């Protein structure tokens, strides 16, 4: 009877913990076993570098995955270096001792090949899906083979084996299905193929499987027959490790589609290879269209993260700032510090450095696109400009200097989107501010009374049509030392023409009229005053203070509405015929003054897109004027 060797107490507890909690997805067991198999082949390669009697013929080395539904087994076979009995005891008998890590440390500087394995727990992921794990192995240069076998935490046995070839063969006895867990999928060809492509597509050695397909029978067009052929499942050489000069746009587009980053074609790809303090490769894509859920809580940002070609995380959000969350792609690095499950990245210096470099690269490429291919940049901005503007505002403006040259707004003069730099370059010498107007649409802003004075001076106006626009600009504060100024602001910084200045007697009369109107509108407006900005319109609303009318509208629609109000000012155009009616009413009919005042106030609300407090009263007031 073969004596069972017990795992050490610490190892037993670690095995139980690992099977139940370390790995979030059971399917990663195959990633771990294939990575170990790749390491075993790498070790032969390293030995050939120092042993002139050994020759590394790459075509002789592979990994094969063999499912058997009838026996309910899954085999992972490799032609790697194999293990001696002592190595079996050391590497598989003591959990969390990694032979690959020790080998990697001893051979750190050799020739660019890197050992994947760093932890001794990856092999034991097999027990998440298997009741029994058998390892048959024969070491390079040894005449003896051994079989290691274990049912889990109770221990293991090691006996001689009849295995004739060098390498390792791992056989998993797959568990029976449970009420809430199906293990059958780990015996299905299509599912195994999918897992290999997902996690191990870029392992540098062929991963083979016998794949069942169908074809028309030789003597019949309507009948089909099944046949089995050995296929290589993985791509082996990842696109990011190829020289950029070898690759075409079509290669990048094919990769984008193959990885299912989107159903569109990317506007631009960015291929980064860094070999410095930290080594990494990255391929990033700027999509043409936004995902359907992009501006929703369901959207999850992040880049695929690989370590030595092995997928570690499908979406590593730490690699992208929120304002560049639209970027798709991947990063591969051999210098990252991984945790024990190789799933969750530790918050280390390397990751932060990669993220910082990637952010700089994305900004640089967007600026290049803006400068050299404006049509493409405009297309990008239509999809993701809102996110850039949100980035200016987000985190108390921490990223505003990064993004201020990338944001654009519609121009009253150019009739298209322009950058802040382009606006500044066209400013006349006497213009003090960067002027903007807010509204629901370009057409609506075009008709705003408040734009008249600024437009008549020949100054360009930026149109803010999204709710985030004004908040972003308030956070930005200025651009190239030029402050932003709403056309609805109290002080526009524009000197009135001499003909617009009234004499003292007339000004005193206006004050009395406006004071009476203010009293009528008590609690609704902060003030009523003569307008210096209106030319043809009779009335408009403006705001004193930091909270503008448009900001009030946005804040009132938020779930946590704190009832923030703008300090509204009703401005009257004294050169309009309506002012004569106000004068007449003030001197002869105070009830009519109240009627006219309320009508003008509600008219101003409608112009701003604000809700009239009492629509019935408003319509009745109109009827009174008509009678």
Coordinates of C-alpha atoms in Angstrom, one line a residue:
X1 CA 0.0 0.0 0.0
X2 CA 1.3 3.4 -1.0
X3 CA 1.8 5.7 2.0
X4 CA 0.1 9.1 1.8
X5 CA 2.3 12.1 2.7
X6 CA 0.5 14.8 4.6
X7 CA 0.7 18.5 3.6
X8 CA 2.2 20.7 6.2
X9 CA -0.5 22.2 8.5
X10 CA 0.1 25.7 7.1
X11 CA -0.1 24.3 3.5
X12 CA -3.3 22.4 4.3
X13 CA -5.0 25.6 5.5
X14 CA -3.7 27.6 2.5
X15 CA -5.0 25.0 0.1
X16 CA -8.5 25.1 1.7
X17 CA -8.5 28.9 1.7
X18 CA -7.2 29.1 -1.9
X19 CA -9.8 26.7 -3.3
X20 CA -12.6 28.5 -1.7
X21 CA -11.6 32.2 -1.9
X22 CA -8.4 33.2 -3.6
X23 CA -9.7 32.9 -7.2
X24 CA -12.8 34.7 -8.2
X25 CA -13.3 32.6 -11.4
X26 CA -12.9 28.8 -11.5
X27 CA -11.9 28.9 -15.1
X28 CA -8.5 30.5 -14.2
X29 CA -7.3 27.0 -13.2
X30 CA -6.5 26.4 -16.9
X31 CA -4.6 29.6 -17.1
X32 CA -2.5 28.6 -14.2
X33 CA -1.7 25.1 -15.5
X34 CA -0.9 26.3 -19.0
X35 CA 1.4 29.1 -17.5
X36 CA 3.2 26.4 -15.5
X37 CA 3.6 24.3 -18.6
X38 CA 5.0 27.3 -20.5
X39 CA 7.5 27.8 -17.7
X40 CA 8.6 24.2 -17.9
X41 CA 9.4 24.6 -21.6
X42 CA 11.2 27.9 -20.9
X43 CA 13.4 26.1 -18.4
X44 CA 14.7 23.9 -21.1
X45 CA 15.4 26.9 -23.3
X46 CA 17.4 28.5 -20.5
X47 CA 19.4 25.4 -20.0
X48 CA 20.4 25.3 -23.7
X49 CA 22.0 28.8 -23.2
X50 CA 24.6 27.4 -20.8
X51 CA 24.8 23.7 -21.9
X52 CA 26.4 23.3 -25.3
X53 CA 25.2 19.7 -25.5
X54 CA 21.6 20.8 -25.6
X55 CA 19.8 22.2 -28.6
X56 CA 16.5 24.0 -28.4
X57 CA 14.4 23.0 -31.4
X58 CA 11.3 25.1 -30.8
X59 CA 9.1 22.9 -33.0
X60 CA 9.5 20.1 -30.6
X61 CA 7.9 21.9 -27.7
X62 CA 4.1 22.4 -27.2
X63 CA 1.3 22.2 -24.7
X64 CA -1.7 20.0 -25.3
X65 CA -5.2 20.1 -23.7
X66 CA -7.1 16.8 -23.9
X67 CA -10.7 16.6 -22.6
X68 CA -12.5 13.2 -22.2
X69 CA -16.2 13.4 -21.4
X70 CA -16.7 9.7 -20.9
X71 CA -14.0 9.4 -18.2
X72 CA -14.7 13.0 -17.0
X73 CA -11.0 13.9 -17.2
X74 CA -9.0 16.8 -18.5
X75 CA -5.3 16.4 -19.3
X76 CA -2.7 19.2 -19.7
X77 CA 0.4 17.8 -21.4
X78 CA 3.7 19.6 -21.9
X79 CA 7.0 18.7 -23.4
X80 CA 8.9 20.8 -20.8
X81 CA 11.7 20.1 -18.4
X82 CA 9.7 17.7 -16.1
X83 CA 10.4 17.1 -12.4
X84 CA 12.5 14.7 -10.4
X85 CA 11.0 13.0 -7.3
X86 CA 12.7 15.6 -5.1
X87 CA 11.3 18.5 -7.2
X88 CA 7.9 16.9 -7.0
X89 CA 8.1 16.9 -3.2
X90 CA 9.5 20.4 -3.0
X91 CA 7.3 22.1 -5.6
X92 CA 4.0 20.2 -5.1
X93 CA 4.4 19.0 -1.6
X94 CA 4.8 22.4 -0.1
X95 CA 2.1 24.8 -1.2
X96 CA 3.2 28.3 -2.1
X97 CA 6.8 27.3 -2.9
X98 CA 7.4 28.2 -6.5
X99 CA 10.1 26.3 -8.5
X100 CA 9.5 28.8 -11.3
X101 CA 10.2 31.8 -9.0
X102 CA 13.5 30.2 -7.8
X103 CA 14.5 29.4 -11.4
X104 CA 13.6 32.9 -12.5
X105 CA 15.7 34.5 -9.8
X106 CA 18.7 32.3 -10.7
X107 CA 18.4 33.2 -14.4
X108 CA 17.2 36.8 -14.2
X109 CA 19.3 38.4 -16.9
X110 CA 19.2 35.8 -19.7
X111 CA 18.1 36.6 -23.2
X112 CA 14.7 38.3 -22.7
X113 CA 12.6 35.2 -22.0
X114 CA 10.8 35.5 -18.8
X115 CA 9.3 32.9 -16.5
X116 CA 5.6 33.4 -15.9
X117 CA 5.2 31.7 -12.5
X118 CA 5.9 33.6 -9.4
X119 CA 3.8 31.8 -6.8
X120 CA 3.5 28.2 -5.8
X121 CA -0.3 28.2 -5.5
X122 CA -1.2 28.3 -9.2
X123 CA -1.1 24.5 -9.6
X124 CA -3.5 24.0 -6.7
X125 CA -6.2 26.0 -8.6
X126 CA -6.9 22.6 -10.2
X127 CA -8.6 21.5 -7.0
X128 CA -11.4 24.1 -7.6
X129 CA -12.7 21.9 -10.4
X130 CA -11.2 18.5 -9.7
X131 CA -11.7 15.8 -7.1
X132 CA -8.4 14.1 -8.0
X133 CA -5.3 15.5 -9.5
X134 CA -2.6 13.2 -11.0
X135 CA 0.8 14.4 -12.2
X136 CA 3.1 12.1 -14.2
X137 CA 6.5 13.6 -15.0
X138 CA 9.9 12.7 -16.2
X139 CA 12.8 15.2 -15.8
X140 CA 15.2 16.1 -18.5
X141 CA 18.3 13.9 -18.3
X142 CA 16.6 11.4 -16.0
X143 CA 15.8 7.7 -16.6
X144 CA 13.1 7.7 -14.0
X145 CA 9.5 9.0 -14.0
X146 CA 7.1 9.6 -11.1
X147 CA 3.5 10.0 -10.5
X148 CA 2.2 12.5 -7.9
X149 CA -1.5 12.2 -6.9
X150 CA -3.8 14.0 -4.5
X151 CA -7.4 14.4 -3.7
X152 CA -6.8 17.7 -1.9
X153 CA -6.0 18.8 1.6
X154 CA -5.6 15.3 3.0
X155 CA -2.2 14.8 1.4
X156 CA -0.5 13.2 -1.6
X157 CA 1.3 10.1 -2.8
X158 CA 4.4 9.8 -5.0
X159 CA 5.1 6.5 -6.9
X160 CA 7.3 5.5 -9.9
X161 CA 5.7 5.9 -13.3
X162 CA 6.1 4.3 -16.7
X163 CA 6.1 7.7 -18.5
X164 CA 8.6 7.4 -21.3
X165 CA 9.0 10.9 -22.6
X166 CA 10.4 14.0 -20.9
X167 CA 7.7 16.4 -19.7
X168 CA 4.7 16.5 -17.5
X169 CA 1.1 15.3 -17.9
X170 CA -1.5 16.6 -15.4
X171 CA -4.8 14.7 -15.3
X172 CA -7.8 16.3 -13.6
X173 CA -10.8 14.2 -12.5
X174 CA -13.5 16.8 -13.0
X175 CA -16.0 17.2 -10.3
X176 CA -19.7 16.2 -10.7
X177 CA -22.1 19.0 -11.3
X178 CA -23.6 20.6 -8.2
X179 CA -26.9 22.4 -7.8
X180 CA -25.4 25.9 -8.3
X181 CA -22.3 24.9 -10.2
X182 CA -21.8 23.2 -13.5
X183 CA -18.4 21.6 -14.1
X184 CA -19.3 20.0 -17.5
X185 CA -18.1 23.2 -19.2
X186 CA -14.5 22.2 -18.4
X187 CA -15.0 19.2 -20.6
X188 CA -16.5 21.0 -23.6
X189 CA -14.2 21.7 -26.6
X190 CA -15.7 25.1 -27.4
X191 CA -15.5 26.3 -23.7
X192 CA -11.9 25.1 -23.2
X193 CA -11.0 26.8 -26.5
X194 CA -12.7 30.0 -25.3
X195 CA -10.8 30.0 -22.0
X196 CA -7.5 29.4 -23.7
X197 CA -8.1 32.3 -26.1
X198 CA -9.1 34.5 -23.3
X199 CA -6.3 34.0 -20.9
X200 CA -3.4 32.2 -22.7
X201 CA -3.7 33.3 -26.3
X202 CA -0.2 34.8 -26.2
X203 CA 1.7 32.0 -24.5
X204 CA 4.8 31.7 -26.7
X205 CA 4.4 28.0 -27.4
X206 CA 1.7 26.2 -29.3
X207 CA -1.3 25.1 -27.2
X208 CA -2.9 22.2 -29.1
X209 CA -6.3 20.5 -28.9
X210 CA -8.1 17.9 -31.0
X211 CA -11.1 19.7 -32.4
X212 CA -14.1 18.0 -33.8
X213 CA -15.6 19.6 -37.0
X214 CA -17.9 18.5 -39.8
X215 CA -17.5 18.4 -43.6
X216 CA -19.5 17.2 -46.6
X217 CA -19.1 13.6 -47.4
X218 CA -16.9 12.9 -50.4
X219 CA -19.8 11.2 -52.4
X220 CA -22.6 13.5 -51.2
X221 CA -23.4 17.2 -51.1
X222 CA -26.2 17.0 -48.5
X223 CA -24.6 14.6 -46.0
X224 CA -22.0 15.6 -43.5
X225 CA -19.5 13.6 -41.5
X226 CA -17.6 14.5 -38.4
X227 CA -13.8 14.5 -38.2
X228 CA -11.2 15.3 -35.7
X229 CA -8.0 17.2 -36.3
X230 CA -5.3 18.7 -34.1
X231 CA -5.4 22.5 -34.1
X232 CA -3.2 25.2 -32.5
X233 CA -5.6 27.3 -30.4
X234 CA -3.4 30.2 -29.4
X235 CA -1.9 33.1 -31.4
X236 CA 1.4 32.8 -29.7
X237 CA 3.0 36.0 -30.8
X238 CA 1.0 39.0 -29.6
X239 CA 0.7 42.0 -31.9
X240 CA 2.2 44.3 -29.3
X241 CA 5.5 42.4 -29.4
X242 CA 5.9 42.9 -33.1
X243 CA 7.8 45.8 -34.6
X244 CA 5.5 48.7 -35.5
X245 CA 7.1 48.7 -39.0
X246 CA 5.7 45.2 -39.6
X247 CA 2.1 46.2 -38.8
X248 CA -0.5 47.9 -40.9
X249 CA -3.7 49.8 -39.9
X250 CA -5.6 46.6 -40.9
X251 CA -3.6 44.6 -38.4
X252 CA -4.6 47.0 -35.6
X253 CA -8.3 47.1 -36.8
X254 CA -8.3 43.3 -36.9
X255 CA -7.0 43.1 -33.3
X256 CA -9.6 45.7 -32.2
X257 CA -12.4 43.6 -33.7
X258 CA -10.9 40.3 -32.5
X259 CA -10.7 41.5 -28.9
X260 CA -14.2 42.9 -29.2
X261 CA -13.3 46.3 -28.0
X262 CA -16.1 47.7 -30.2
X263 CA -18.2 47.1 -33.3
X264 CA -16.9 50.2 -34.9
X265 CA -13.5 50.9 -36.4
X266 CA -11.2 52.9 -34.1
X267 CA -10.4 56.5 -35.1
X268 CA -6.8 56.1 -34.0
X269 CA -4.5 53.5 -32.5
X270 CA -1.5 54.1 -30.2
X271 CA 1.2 51.5 -30.0
X272 CA 3.6 52.0 -27.0
X273 CA 6.8 50.1 -26.2
X274 CA 8.7 51.2 -23.2
X275 CA 12.0 49.7 -22.0
X276 CA 13.1 51.9 -19.2
X277 CA 12.6 52.0 -15.4
X278 CA 9.6 49.9 -16.0
X279 CA 9.1 47.8 -19.1
X280 CA 5.7 47.5 -20.8
X281 CA 3.9 47.4 -24.1
X282 CA 0.5 48.8 -24.8
X283 CA -1.9 49.1 -27.7
X284 CA -4.6 51.7 -27.1
X285 CA -7.5 52.7 -29.3
X286 CA -9.6 55.8 -29.5
X287 CA -13.1 54.5 -30.7
X288 CA -15.1 56.2 -33.3
X289 CA -18.5 55.7 -31.5
X290 CA -19.4 55.7 -27.9
X291 CA -20.8 52.4 -26.4
X292 CA -24.5 52.5 -25.9
X293 CA -24.0 52.5 -22.1
X294 CA -21.1 54.9 -22.0
X295 CA -22.8 57.7 -20.1
X296 CA -24.5 55.3 -17.6
X297 CA -23.6 53.7 -14.3
X298 CA -23.3 50.3 -16.0
X299 CA -20.2 51.3 -18.0
X300 CA -17.0 50.0 -16.7
X301 CA -13.7 51.6 -17.7
X302 CA -10.4 49.8 -17.9
X303 CA -7.7 48.3 -20.1
X304 CA -6.9 44.6 -20.4
X305 CA -3.8 43.8 -18.2
X306 CA -1.4 41.1 -19.2
X307 CA 1.7 39.9 -17.4
X308 CA 4.1 38.2 -19.8
X309 CA 1.2 37.6 -22.3
X310 CA -1.1 36.1 -19.7
X311 CA -4.3 37.9 -19.1
X312 CA -4.5 39.1 -15.4
X313 CA -7.4 41.5 -15.5
X314 CA -10.1 42.1 -18.2
X315 CA -10.6 45.7 -17.1
X316 CA -8.0 47.4 -15.0
X317 CA -9.6 50.7 -14.2
X318 CA -6.5 52.0 -12.4
X319 CA -4.8 52.3 -15.7
X320 CA -7.1 55.0 -17.0
X321 CA -8.3 58.3 -15.5
X322 CA -12.0 58.9 -15.7
X323 CA -11.7 61.6 -18.4
X324 CA -10.0 59.1 -20.7
X325 CA -12.3 56.2 -19.8
X326 CA -13.4 55.9 -23.5
X327 CA -10.0 54.5 -24.4
X328 CA -9.9 50.7 -25.2
X329 CA -6.9 48.4 -25.4
X330 CA -4.3 46.5 -23.3
X331 CA -1.1 46.7 -21.4
X332 CA 1.5 44.0 -21.0
X333 CA 4.3 44.2 -18.4
X334 CA 6.6 41.7 -16.8
X335 CA 7.6 44.1 -14.0
X336 CA 4.3 44.3 -12.1
X337 CA 3.9 43.1 -8.6
X338 CA 1.0 40.7 -8.5
X339 CA -0.9 39.3 -5.6
X340 CA -1.1 35.6 -4.8
X341 CA -4.0 34.8 -7.2
X342 CA -2.5 36.7 -10.1
X343 CA -5.9 38.3 -10.5
X344 CA -5.9 41.5 -8.5
X345 CA -3.1 44.0 -8.9
X346 CA -1.5 45.5 -5.8
X347 CA -1.3 49.3 -5.7
X348 CA 2.3 49.6 -6.5
X349 CA 4.6 52.2 -7.9
X350 CA 4.9 50.4 -11.3
X351 CA 1.2 50.5 -12.0
X352 CA 0.9 54.2 -11.1
X353 CA 3.9 55.0 -13.3
X354 CA 2.4 53.1 -16.3
X355 CA -1.0 54.8 -15.8
X356 CA 0.7 58.2 -15.6
X357 CA 2.7 57.6 -18.8
X358 CA -0.4 56.2 -20.6
X359 CA -2.4 59.3 -19.7
X360 CA 0.3 61.6 -21.1
X361 CA 0.4 59.5 -24.3
X362 CA -3.3 59.7 -24.8
X363 CA -3.3 63.5 -24.4
X364 CA -0.4 63.8 -26.8
X365 CA -2.2 61.7 -29.4
X366 CA -5.4 63.6 -29.0
X367 CA -3.6 66.9 -29.5
X368 CA -1.9 65.5 -32.6
X369 CA -5.3 64.4 -33.9
X370 CA -6.7 67.9 -33.2
X371 CA -3.9 69.6 -35.1
X372 CA -3.4 67.2 -38.0
X373 CA -6.8 65.7 -38.6
X374 CA -9.5 68.1 -37.5
X375 CA -12.3 66.1 -39.1
X376 CA -11.5 63.0 -37.1
X377 CA -11.1 65.0 -33.9
X378 CA -14.5 66.6 -34.4
X379 CA -16.0 63.1 -34.9
X380 CA -14.2 62.0 -31.7
X381 CA -15.4 65.1 -29.8
X382 CA -19.0 64.6 -30.8
X383 CA -18.9 61.2 -29.1
X384 CA -16.6 61.9 -26.1
X385 CA -16.3 65.7 -25.6
X386 CA -18.7 65.7 -22.7
X387 CA -16.4 63.3 -20.9
X388 CA -13.4 65.7 -21.4
X389 CA -15.5 68.6 -20.1
X390 CA -16.5 66.5 -17.1
X391 CA -12.8 65.8 -16.5
X392 CA -12.1 69.5 -16.3
X393 CA -14.8 69.9 -13.6
X394 CA -14.2 66.6 -11.8
X395 CA -12.0 66.2 -8.6
X396 CA -12.1 70.0 -8.0
X397 CA -10.4 70.7 -11.3
X398 CA -7.3 68.5 -10.6
X399 CA -7.0 67.7 -14.3
X400 CA -8.1 71.0 -15.9
X401 CA -4.6 71.8 -17.1
X402 CA -4.4 68.5 -18.8
X403 CA -7.7 68.9 -20.6
X404 CA -8.1 72.7 -21.3
X405 CA -6.5 72.5 -24.7
X406 CA -8.7 69.6 -25.8
X407 CA -12.2 70.9 -25.0
X408 CA -14.2 72.7 -27.7
X409 CA -17.4 74.8 -27.9
X410 CA -19.6 76.1 -30.7
X411 CA -18.5 79.5 -32.0
X412 CA -21.0 82.3 -32.9
X413 CA -18.6 83.5 -35.6
X414 CA -17.1 80.3 -37.0
X415 CA -20.4 78.4 -36.8
X416 CA -18.5 75.3 -35.7
X417 CA -16.6 73.8 -32.7
X418 CA -13.5 75.8 -31.8
X419 CA -10.8 75.4 -29.1
X420 CA -10.2 78.0 -26.5
X421 CA -6.8 78.6 -28.1
X422 CA -8.5 79.4 -31.4
X423 CA -10.9 81.7 -29.7
X424 CA -8.1 83.6 -27.9
X425 CA -6.1 84.0 -31.2
X426 CA -9.0 85.9 -32.7
X427 CA -9.8 88.3 -29.8
X428 CA -9.6 92.0 -30.5
X429 CA -7.2 94.0 -28.3
X430 CA -10.0 95.8 -26.5
X431 CA -11.9 92.6 -25.6
X432 CA -11.5 91.9 -21.9
X433 CA -13.2 88.5 -21.5
X434 CA -14.0 85.2 -23.2
X435 CA -17.8 85.5 -23.7
X436 CA -20.2 82.6 -23.5
X437 CA -23.9 82.1 -23.6
X438 CA -25.9 79.1 -22.3
X439 CA -29.0 77.4 -23.7
X440 CA -30.6 74.2 -24.7
X441 CA -29.6 74.5 -28.3
X442 CA -27.6 76.6 -30.8
X443 CA -30.8 77.9 -32.3
X444 CA -32.1 78.9 -29.0
X445 CA -28.9 80.7 -28.0
X446 CA -28.9 82.5 -31.3
X447 CA -32.2 84.2 -30.3
X448 CA -31.2 85.1 -26.7
X449 CA -31.6 88.9 -26.1
X450 CA -28.5 88.9 -23.8
X451 CA -26.2 88.3 -26.7
X452 CA -27.0 91.5 -28.6
X453 CA -24.5 93.9 -27.0
X454 CA -21.6 91.5 -27.2
X455 CA -22.5 90.5 -30.8
X456 CA -22.8 94.2 -31.9
X457 CA -19.3 94.8 -30.6
X458 CA -18.1 92.1 -33.0
X459 CA -17.0 89.8 -30.2
X460 CA -17.1 86.0 -30.6
X461 CA -19.4 84.1 -28.3
X462 CA -19.0 80.5 -27.2
X463 CA -22.3 78.5 -27.0
X464 CA -22.7 76.2 -24.0
X465 CA -25.4 73.7 -24.9
X466 CA -24.6 70.9 -22.3
X467 CA -25.3 71.0 -18.6
X468 CA -21.7 70.4 -17.7
X469 CA -20.3 73.2 -19.8
X470 CA -20.7 76.1 -17.4
X471 CA -19.6 74.1 -14.4
X472 CA -16.4 73.1 -16.3
X473 CA -15.7 76.7 -17.2
X474 CA -16.3 77.9 -13.7
X475 CA -13.7 75.4 -12.5
X476 CA -11.3 76.5 -15.3
X477 CA -11.7 80.1 -14.2
X478 CA -9.6 81.5 -17.1
X479 CA -7.6 80.6 -20.2
X480 CA -4.4 82.3 -21.0
X481 CA -5.2 84.9 -18.3
X482 CA -8.5 85.8 -19.9
X483 CA -11.5 85.3 -17.6
X484 CA -14.8 83.7 -18.8
X485 CA -17.8 86.0 -18.8
X486 CA -21.5 85.0 -19.4
X487 CA -23.4 87.3 -21.6
X488 CA -26.0 87.3 -18.8
X489 CA -23.5 88.6 -16.2
X490 CA -24.1 91.9 -14.5
X491 CA -20.9 93.5 -15.7
X492 CA -19.9 92.6 -19.3
X493 CA -16.8 94.8 -19.2
X494 CA -18.1 96.7 -22.3
X495 CA -18.3 100.5 -22.2
X496 CA -21.6 101.9 -23.2
X497 CA -21.8 104.4 -26.1
X498 CA -22.3 108.1 -25.1
X499 CA -25.7 108.2 -26.8
X500 CA -26.8 105.4 -24.5
X501 CA -26.2 107.5 -21.3
X502 CA -29.3 109.2 -20.0
X503 CA -29.4 112.5 -18.2
X504 CA -29.7 112.7 -14.4
X505 CA -33.5 113.6 -14.4
X506 CA -34.4 110.7 -16.7
X507 CA -32.2 108.3 -14.6
X508 CA -34.0 109.3 -11.4
X509 CA -37.4 108.6 -13.0
X510 CA -36.2 105.2 -14.1
X511 CA -35.1 104.4 -10.6
X512 CA -38.5 105.1 -9.3
X513 CA -40.2 102.9 -11.9
X514 CA -37.7 100.1 -11.4
X515 CA -38.1 100.3 -7.6
X516 CA -41.9 99.9 -8.0
X517 CA -41.4 97.0 -10.3
X518 CA -39.0 95.4 -7.9
X519 CA -41.6 95.6 -5.2
X520 CA -44.2 94.0 -7.4
X521 CA -41.8 91.1 -8.0
X522 CA -40.7 90.9 -4.4
X523 CA -39.0 87.5 -3.7
X524 CA -38.7 86.7 -7.4
X525 CA -35.9 89.0 -8.5
X526 CA -33.0 90.6 -6.7
X527 CA -33.3 93.8 -8.7
X528 CA -35.0 95.5 -11.7
X529 CA -32.7 97.8 -13.7
X530 CA -32.1 99.5 -17.1
X531 CA -30.3 97.3 -19.5
X532 CA -27.1 98.2 -21.3
X533 CA -27.0 95.0 -23.3
X534 CA -30.5 94.9 -25.0
X535 CA -30.8 96.5 -28.4
X536 CA -34.1 95.2 -30.0
X537 CA -35.6 93.0 -27.3
X538 CA -37.7 94.6 -24.5
X539 CA -36.6 92.4 -21.6
X540 CA -34.3 89.7 -20.3
X541 CA -33.1 88.0 -17.1
X542 CA -29.5 88.2 -15.9
X543 CA -27.8 87.0 -12.7
X544 CA -25.6 88.6 -10.1
X545 CA -23.2 86.4 -8.3
X546 CA -21.5 83.1 -9.1
X547 CA -24.7 81.0 -9.6
X548 CA -26.1 81.7 -13.1
X549 CA -29.6 81.0 -14.3
X550 CA -28.4 78.0 -16.3
X551 CA -26.6 76.6 -13.3
X552 CA -29.8 76.9 -11.3
X553 CA -31.7 75.0 -13.9
X554 CA -29.1 72.1 -13.9
X555 CA -28.9 72.0 -10.1
X556 CA -32.7 71.9 -9.8
X557 CA -32.9 68.7 -11.9
X558 CA -30.5 66.8 -9.7
X559 CA -31.8 64.2 -7.3
X560 CA -30.3 65.9 -4.3
X561 CA -31.7 69.3 -5.2
X562 CA -30.7 71.8 -2.6
X563 CA -32.9 74.5 -4.0
X564 CA -29.9 76.7 -5.1
X565 CA -31.2 79.9 -6.8
X566 CA -29.5 82.5 -8.9
X567 CA -29.8 86.1 -7.9
X568 CA -32.0 87.1 -10.9
X569 CA -32.1 90.6 -12.3
X570 CA -34.9 91.8 -14.6
X571 CA -33.4 94.1 -17.2
X572 CA -35.6 96.5 -19.2
X573 CA -34.7 98.0 -22.6
X574 CA -35.4 101.8 -22.2
X575 CA -35.2 102.3 -25.9
X576 CA -38.0 99.9 -26.6
X577 CA -41.6 101.0 -27.0
X578 CA -42.6 98.8 -24.0
X579 CA -40.7 101.2 -21.7
X580 CA -43.0 104.0 -22.7
X581 CA -46.0 101.8 -21.7
X582 CA -44.3 101.2 -18.3
X583 CA -43.8 105.0 -17.8
X584 CA -47.5 105.7 -18.6
X585 CA -48.7 103.0 -16.3
X586 CA -46.4 104.2 -13.5
X587 CA -47.8 107.7 -13.7
X588 CA -51.5 106.9 -14.4
X589 CA -52.5 103.3 -13.6
X590 CA -50.6 101.3 -10.9
X591 CA -52.7 98.2 -11.5
X592 CA -51.6 98.2 -15.1
X593 CA -48.0 98.6 -14.0
X594 CA -48.4 95.4 -12.0
X595 CA -49.9 93.7 -15.0
X596 CA -47.1 94.8 -17.3
X597 CA -44.4 93.9 -14.8
X598 CA -45.7 90.4 -14.3
X599 CA -46.0 89.9 -18.1
X600 CA -42.5 91.0 -18.7
X601 CA -41.1 88.8 -15.9
X602 CA -42.9 85.7 -17.2
X603 CA -41.8 86.6 -20.8
X604 CA -38.2 86.7 -19.5
X605 CA -38.7 83.3 -17.8
X606 CA -39.9 81.8 -21.1
X607 CA -36.9 83.2 -23.0
X608 CA -34.6 81.5 -20.4
X609 CA -36.4 78.2 -20.7
X610 CA -37.6 78.5 -17.1
X611 CA -41.0 77.3 -15.8
X612 CA -43.7 79.9 -15.3
X613 CA -44.9 79.7 -11.8
X614 CA -48.6 80.2 -12.6
X615 CA -49.4 79.6 -16.3
X616 CA -53.2 80.3 -15.8
X617 CA -52.4 83.7 -14.3
X618 CA -50.0 84.4 -17.2
X619 CA -52.7 83.6 -19.9
X620 CA -55.2 85.7 -18.0
X621 CA -52.8 88.6 -17.9
X622 CA -52.4 88.3 -21.7
X623 CA -56.1 88.4 -22.1
X624 CA -56.4 91.5 -20.0
X625 CA -53.9 93.3 -22.3
X626 CA -56.0 92.2 -25.4
X627 CA -59.3 93.5 -24.0

